[in-house]
Short mmCIF file of C-alpha atoms in Angstrom, two decimals:
data_model
loop_
_atom_site.label_atom_id
_atom_site.label_comp_id
_atom_site.label_asym_id
_atom_site.label_seq_id
_atom_site.Cartn_x
_atom_site.Cartn_y
_atom_site.Cartn_z
CA MET A 280 15.47 -7.93 -37.04
CA ILE A 281 16.07 -5.03 -34.69
CA LYS A 282 16.91 -6.63 -31.38
CA GLY A 283 17.47 -4.42 -28.37
CA SER A 284 17.80 -0.65 -28.49
CA GLY A 285 19.76 2.30 -27.20
CA ASP A 286 23.05 4.04 -27.78
CA ILE A 287 26.41 2.33 -27.96
CA ARG A 288 28.06 2.61 -24.53
CA SER A 289 30.59 -0.19 -24.49
CA ALA A 290 33.11 0.37 -21.72
CA ARG A 291 35.68 -1.79 -23.43
CA ILE A 292 38.74 -0.19 -24.99
CA VAL A 293 39.54 -1.61 -28.41
CA ASN A 294 43.07 -1.62 -29.76
CA PRO A 295 43.14 0.03 -33.22
CA ASP A 296 45.48 -2.74 -34.41
CA PHE A 297 42.74 -5.23 -33.61
CA VAL A 298 40.33 -3.31 -35.84
CA VAL A 299 42.84 -3.39 -38.70
CA LEU A 300 43.13 -7.17 -38.29
CA ALA A 301 39.35 -7.52 -38.20
CA GLN A 302 38.99 -5.69 -41.52
CA ALA A 303 41.79 -7.60 -43.20
CA TRP A 304 40.24 -11.05 -42.86
CA MET A 305 37.27 -10.06 -45.00
CA GLN A 306 38.71 -7.46 -47.33
CA ASN A 307 36.79 -8.86 -50.31
CA PRO A 308 33.78 -10.97 -49.26
CA THR A 309 32.16 -11.28 -52.67
CA GLU A 310 33.56 -14.63 -53.73
CA ALA A 311 34.02 -16.45 -50.43
CA LEU A 312 31.00 -15.35 -48.41
CA LEU A 313 28.33 -14.35 -50.90
CA GLY A 314 29.00 -17.52 -52.87
CA PHE A 315 28.11 -19.63 -49.82
CA ILE A 316 24.83 -17.76 -49.39
CA TRP A 317 23.89 -18.31 -53.03
CA SER A 318 24.82 -21.99 -52.82
CA ALA A 319 22.59 -22.36 -49.77
CA TYR A 320 19.73 -20.60 -51.55
CA ALA A 321 20.10 -22.91 -54.57
CA SER A 322 20.01 -25.88 -52.23
CA MET A 323 16.79 -24.61 -50.64
CA GLN A 324 15.23 -24.14 -54.07
CA ALA A 325 16.08 -27.75 -54.89
CA ASP A 326 15.15 -29.28 -51.51
CA LYS A 327 12.01 -27.18 -50.95
CA PRO A 328 12.03 -27.64 -47.15
CA GLN A 329 8.96 -26.83 -45.08
CA ILE A 330 8.97 -23.10 -44.24
CA ASP A 331 6.83 -22.02 -41.30
CA PRO A 332 4.43 -19.29 -42.55
CA ARG A 333 3.90 -18.02 -38.99
CA ASP A 334 7.51 -16.86 -38.78
CA LEU A 335 8.89 -16.59 -42.29
CA GLU A 336 12.02 -14.58 -41.55
CA ARG A 337 13.37 -16.82 -38.81
CA SER A 338 12.21 -19.99 -40.53
CA ILE A 339 13.97 -19.20 -43.82
CA THR A 340 17.13 -18.04 -42.04
CA GLN A 341 17.25 -21.13 -39.84
CA LEU A 342 16.94 -23.34 -42.94
CA LEU A 343 19.61 -21.40 -44.80
CA GLU A 344 22.24 -21.77 -42.08
CA PRO A 345 22.90 -25.54 -42.32
CA ARG A 346 22.93 -25.29 -46.12
CA VAL A 347 25.58 -22.59 -45.93
CA ARG A 348 27.60 -24.86 -43.69
CA SER A 349 27.17 -27.77 -46.10
CA SER A 350 28.49 -25.65 -48.98
CA MET A 351 31.72 -24.95 -47.07
CA THR A 352 34.73 -27.26 -47.03
CA GLY A 353 35.22 -27.00 -43.27
CA PHE A 354 38.77 -25.75 -43.75
CA GLU A 355 37.83 -22.06 -44.05
CA PRO A 356 39.22 -19.74 -41.36
CA PHE A 357 35.63 -18.94 -40.39
CA TYR A 358 32.32 -20.69 -39.72
CA ILE A 359 28.64 -19.75 -40.09
CA GLN A 360 26.40 -19.18 -37.06
CA HIS A 361 22.67 -18.49 -36.70
CA GLY A 362 21.79 -15.87 -34.08
CA PRO A 363 25.19 -14.86 -32.65
CA PHE A 364 25.38 -11.93 -30.23
CA GLU A 365 27.45 -8.77 -30.74
CA ARG A 366 28.80 -8.06 -27.26
CA GLU A 367 31.03 -5.19 -28.33
CA THR A 368 28.10 -2.78 -28.64
CA MET A 369 25.74 -4.02 -25.94
CA LEU A 370 24.47 -1.63 -23.30
CA PRO A 371 25.24 -2.23 -19.61
CA PRO A 372 23.35 -5.13 -17.96
CA PRO A 373 20.55 -6.09 -17.87
CA ALA A 374 20.37 -5.04 -21.52
CA GLN A 375 20.71 -7.78 -24.11
CA PRO A 376 23.41 -7.53 -26.80
CA PRO A 377 22.47 -7.05 -30.45
CA GLU A 378 21.79 -10.37 -32.19
CA TYR A 379 22.57 -11.04 -35.85
CA ASP A 380 20.38 -13.25 -38.00
CA LEU A 381 23.51 -14.90 -39.42
CA ALA A 382 27.21 -14.21 -39.20
CA PHE A 383 30.46 -15.62 -40.47
CA VAL A 384 32.70 -15.88 -37.41
CA LEU A 385 36.51 -15.85 -37.53
CA ARG A 386 37.86 -19.01 -35.91
CA ALA A 387 41.07 -17.35 -34.70
CA ASN A 388 39.14 -14.66 -32.83
CA GLU A 389 35.42 -15.30 -32.43
CA GLN A 390 34.81 -11.70 -31.42
CA ILE A 391 35.22 -10.83 -35.10
CA MET A 392 32.10 -11.44 -37.18
CA TRP A 393 30.83 -10.60 -40.65
CA PRO A 394 27.11 -10.06 -39.98
CA ILE A 395 24.12 -10.75 -42.20
CA GLU A 396 20.65 -9.39 -41.47
CA ALA A 397 17.47 -10.68 -43.11
CA LYS A 398 14.08 -9.15 -43.81
CA VAL A 399 10.95 -10.48 -45.49
CA LEU A 400 9.84 -8.18 -48.33
CA GLU A 401 6.16 -8.74 -49.07
CA THR A 402 6.56 -6.69 -52.26
CA PRO A 403 9.42 -4.69 -53.85
CA ASN A 404 8.02 -1.54 -52.22
CA ALA A 405 7.84 -2.94 -48.68
CA VAL A 406 11.42 -2.11 -47.69
CA ALA A 407 10.97 0.14 -44.63
CA SER A 408 12.27 -2.32 -42.02
CA TYR A 409 15.04 -3.47 -44.39
CA VAL A 410 16.27 0.10 -44.85
CA SER A 411 15.95 0.74 -41.11
CA ASP A 412 18.42 -2.06 -40.36
CA VAL A 413 20.94 -0.47 -42.71
CA THR A 414 20.60 3.08 -41.42
CA GLU A 415 19.95 2.49 -37.71
CA GLN A 416 22.10 -0.56 -37.13
CA PHE A 417 24.94 -0.92 -39.66
CA LEU A 418 25.55 2.79 -40.27
CA THR A 419 25.61 3.64 -36.55
CA CYS A 420 28.25 0.92 -35.93
CA ARG A 421 25.86 -0.92 -33.62
CA TYR A 422 26.11 -3.79 -36.07
CA ALA A 423 29.46 -4.83 -37.57
CA PRO A 424 31.56 -2.50 -35.39
CA PHE A 425 34.85 -4.14 -36.42
CA SER A 426 33.99 -4.86 -40.06
CA ASN A 427 34.01 -2.51 -43.04
CA SER A 428 31.22 -4.49 -44.70
CA GLY A 429 28.16 -6.62 -43.99
CA ALA A 430 25.13 -7.95 -45.82
CA MET A 431 21.36 -7.68 -45.99
CA LEU A 432 19.14 -10.51 -47.25
CA GLY A 433 15.73 -9.62 -48.66
CA TYR A 434 13.33 -12.56 -48.81
CA LEU A 435 11.08 -11.34 -51.63
CA LEU A 436 7.62 -12.96 -51.70
CA LYS A 437 6.16 -11.18 -54.71
CA GLY A 438 7.46 -9.05 -57.57
CA ASP A 439 10.83 -8.48 -59.21
CA ALA A 440 14.25 -8.20 -57.53
CA ASP A 441 15.28 -5.26 -59.72
CA ASP A 442 12.27 -3.29 -58.50
CA ALA A 443 13.26 -4.05 -54.90
CA PHE A 444 16.81 -2.84 -55.56
CA ALA A 445 15.44 0.38 -57.07
CA LYS A 446 13.25 1.04 -54.03
CA ILE A 447 16.06 0.29 -51.57
CA ALA A 448 18.38 2.65 -53.46
CA GLN A 449 15.71 5.35 -53.38
CA LYS A 450 15.12 5.02 -49.64
CA LEU A 451 18.84 4.89 -48.84
CA ALA A 452 19.51 7.81 -51.22
CA CYS A 453 22.51 6.05 -52.72
CA GLU A 454 23.55 3.91 -55.66
CA LEU A 455 23.28 0.14 -55.54
CA ASP A 456 26.04 -1.07 -57.84
CA PRO A 457 26.49 -4.52 -59.37
CA VAL A 458 28.84 -6.74 -57.39
CA PRO A 459 32.05 -7.25 -59.40
CA GLY A 460 32.22 -10.72 -60.87
CA GLN A 461 28.62 -11.50 -59.92
CA VAL A 462 26.54 -9.52 -62.39
CA GLU A 463 24.37 -12.57 -63.10
CA ARG A 464 23.29 -12.82 -59.46
CA LYS A 465 20.61 -10.77 -57.78
CA ASN A 466 22.91 -8.86 -55.49
CA ARG A 467 24.17 -5.29 -55.28
CA VAL A 468 26.54 -3.27 -53.11
CA SER A 469 26.24 0.23 -51.68
CA SER A 470 28.98 2.43 -50.17
CA HIS A 471 28.47 4.49 -47.02
CA SER A 472 30.24 6.66 -44.47
CA ARG A 473 29.28 5.55 -40.96
CA THR A 474 28.85 7.55 -37.78
CA VAL A 475 31.59 6.22 -35.50
CA PRO A 476 31.02 6.69 -31.74
CA ALA A 477 33.47 9.00 -30.01
CA GLY A 478 36.61 7.27 -28.82
CA LYS A 479 36.13 4.20 -31.03
CA ALA A 480 38.44 3.07 -33.84
CA TYR A 481 35.72 1.36 -35.86
CA PRO A 482 36.02 1.71 -39.66
CA ALA A 483 33.97 4.63 -40.99
CA ALA A 484 33.84 3.51 -44.62
CA PHE A 485 31.30 0.72 -44.98
CA SER A 486 30.07 -1.44 -47.85
CA CYS A 487 26.64 -3.03 -47.58
CA TYR A 488 25.89 -6.03 -49.78
CA HIS A 489 22.26 -6.53 -50.75
CA LEU A 490 21.01 -9.99 -51.77
CA ILE A 491 17.43 -10.56 -52.91
CA LEU A 492 16.33 -14.17 -52.48
CA GLU A 493 13.02 -14.80 -54.19
CA TYR A 494 10.37 -17.01 -52.58
CA PRO A 495 7.33 -16.63 -54.84
CA GLY A 496 4.20 -18.27 -53.53
CA LEU A 497 5.13 -17.95 -49.85
CA THR A 498 2.63 -16.04 -47.72
CA ARG A 499 2.66 -15.00 -44.10
CA ALA A 500 0.22 -16.92 -41.90
CA SER A 501 -1.53 -13.69 -40.86
CA VAL A 502 -2.26 -12.90 -44.51
CA VAL A 503 -3.61 -16.43 -45.07
CA ALA A 504 -5.87 -16.10 -42.03
CA ALA A 505 -7.19 -12.77 -43.26
#
């Protein structure tokens, strides 16, 4: 979801050493973090909890979060949180800070988060808002300012994940490559060069992980009513 708007005008001065530390804790998220997401999705497929059709995106995400937590040992140096705020890039008050759908938060410094944004995809071609989050949020450093990677979840209601990946790649004008070691899963990764605000030491190179979680048979309440 796109929450809040405007340019990044944080008055805080960030130590470049802090940014290096922030990147180091999640240098390779594929095994640790993506694995927890897929475990949570498998749990949802088995449990089949009640998903609210009036608010599919938030409902699915809210149900995923405790299942991610259950898949963790509790001894990881991070925890999962639903709806955390990114205060680094908020505008001056009374503006609200950007809010992530999900994020893995570093226990040692809770300012450091690995964010995950979610979008419902009605069909493989309906990717406009998904792509907008990548280009207008992640690639402007408004999201994930301290991290050199983050993730997008596509909740696909109809069609094939490979077709969704093809459409996302077309709209982003980049390659979506298989995630090393996870070729059997429906996830991809794309590489980007971000626009870093003047005076900030945020990482410019950015990897975006794309996960397509299929929910065939789900329909938005508005579509049912129609």
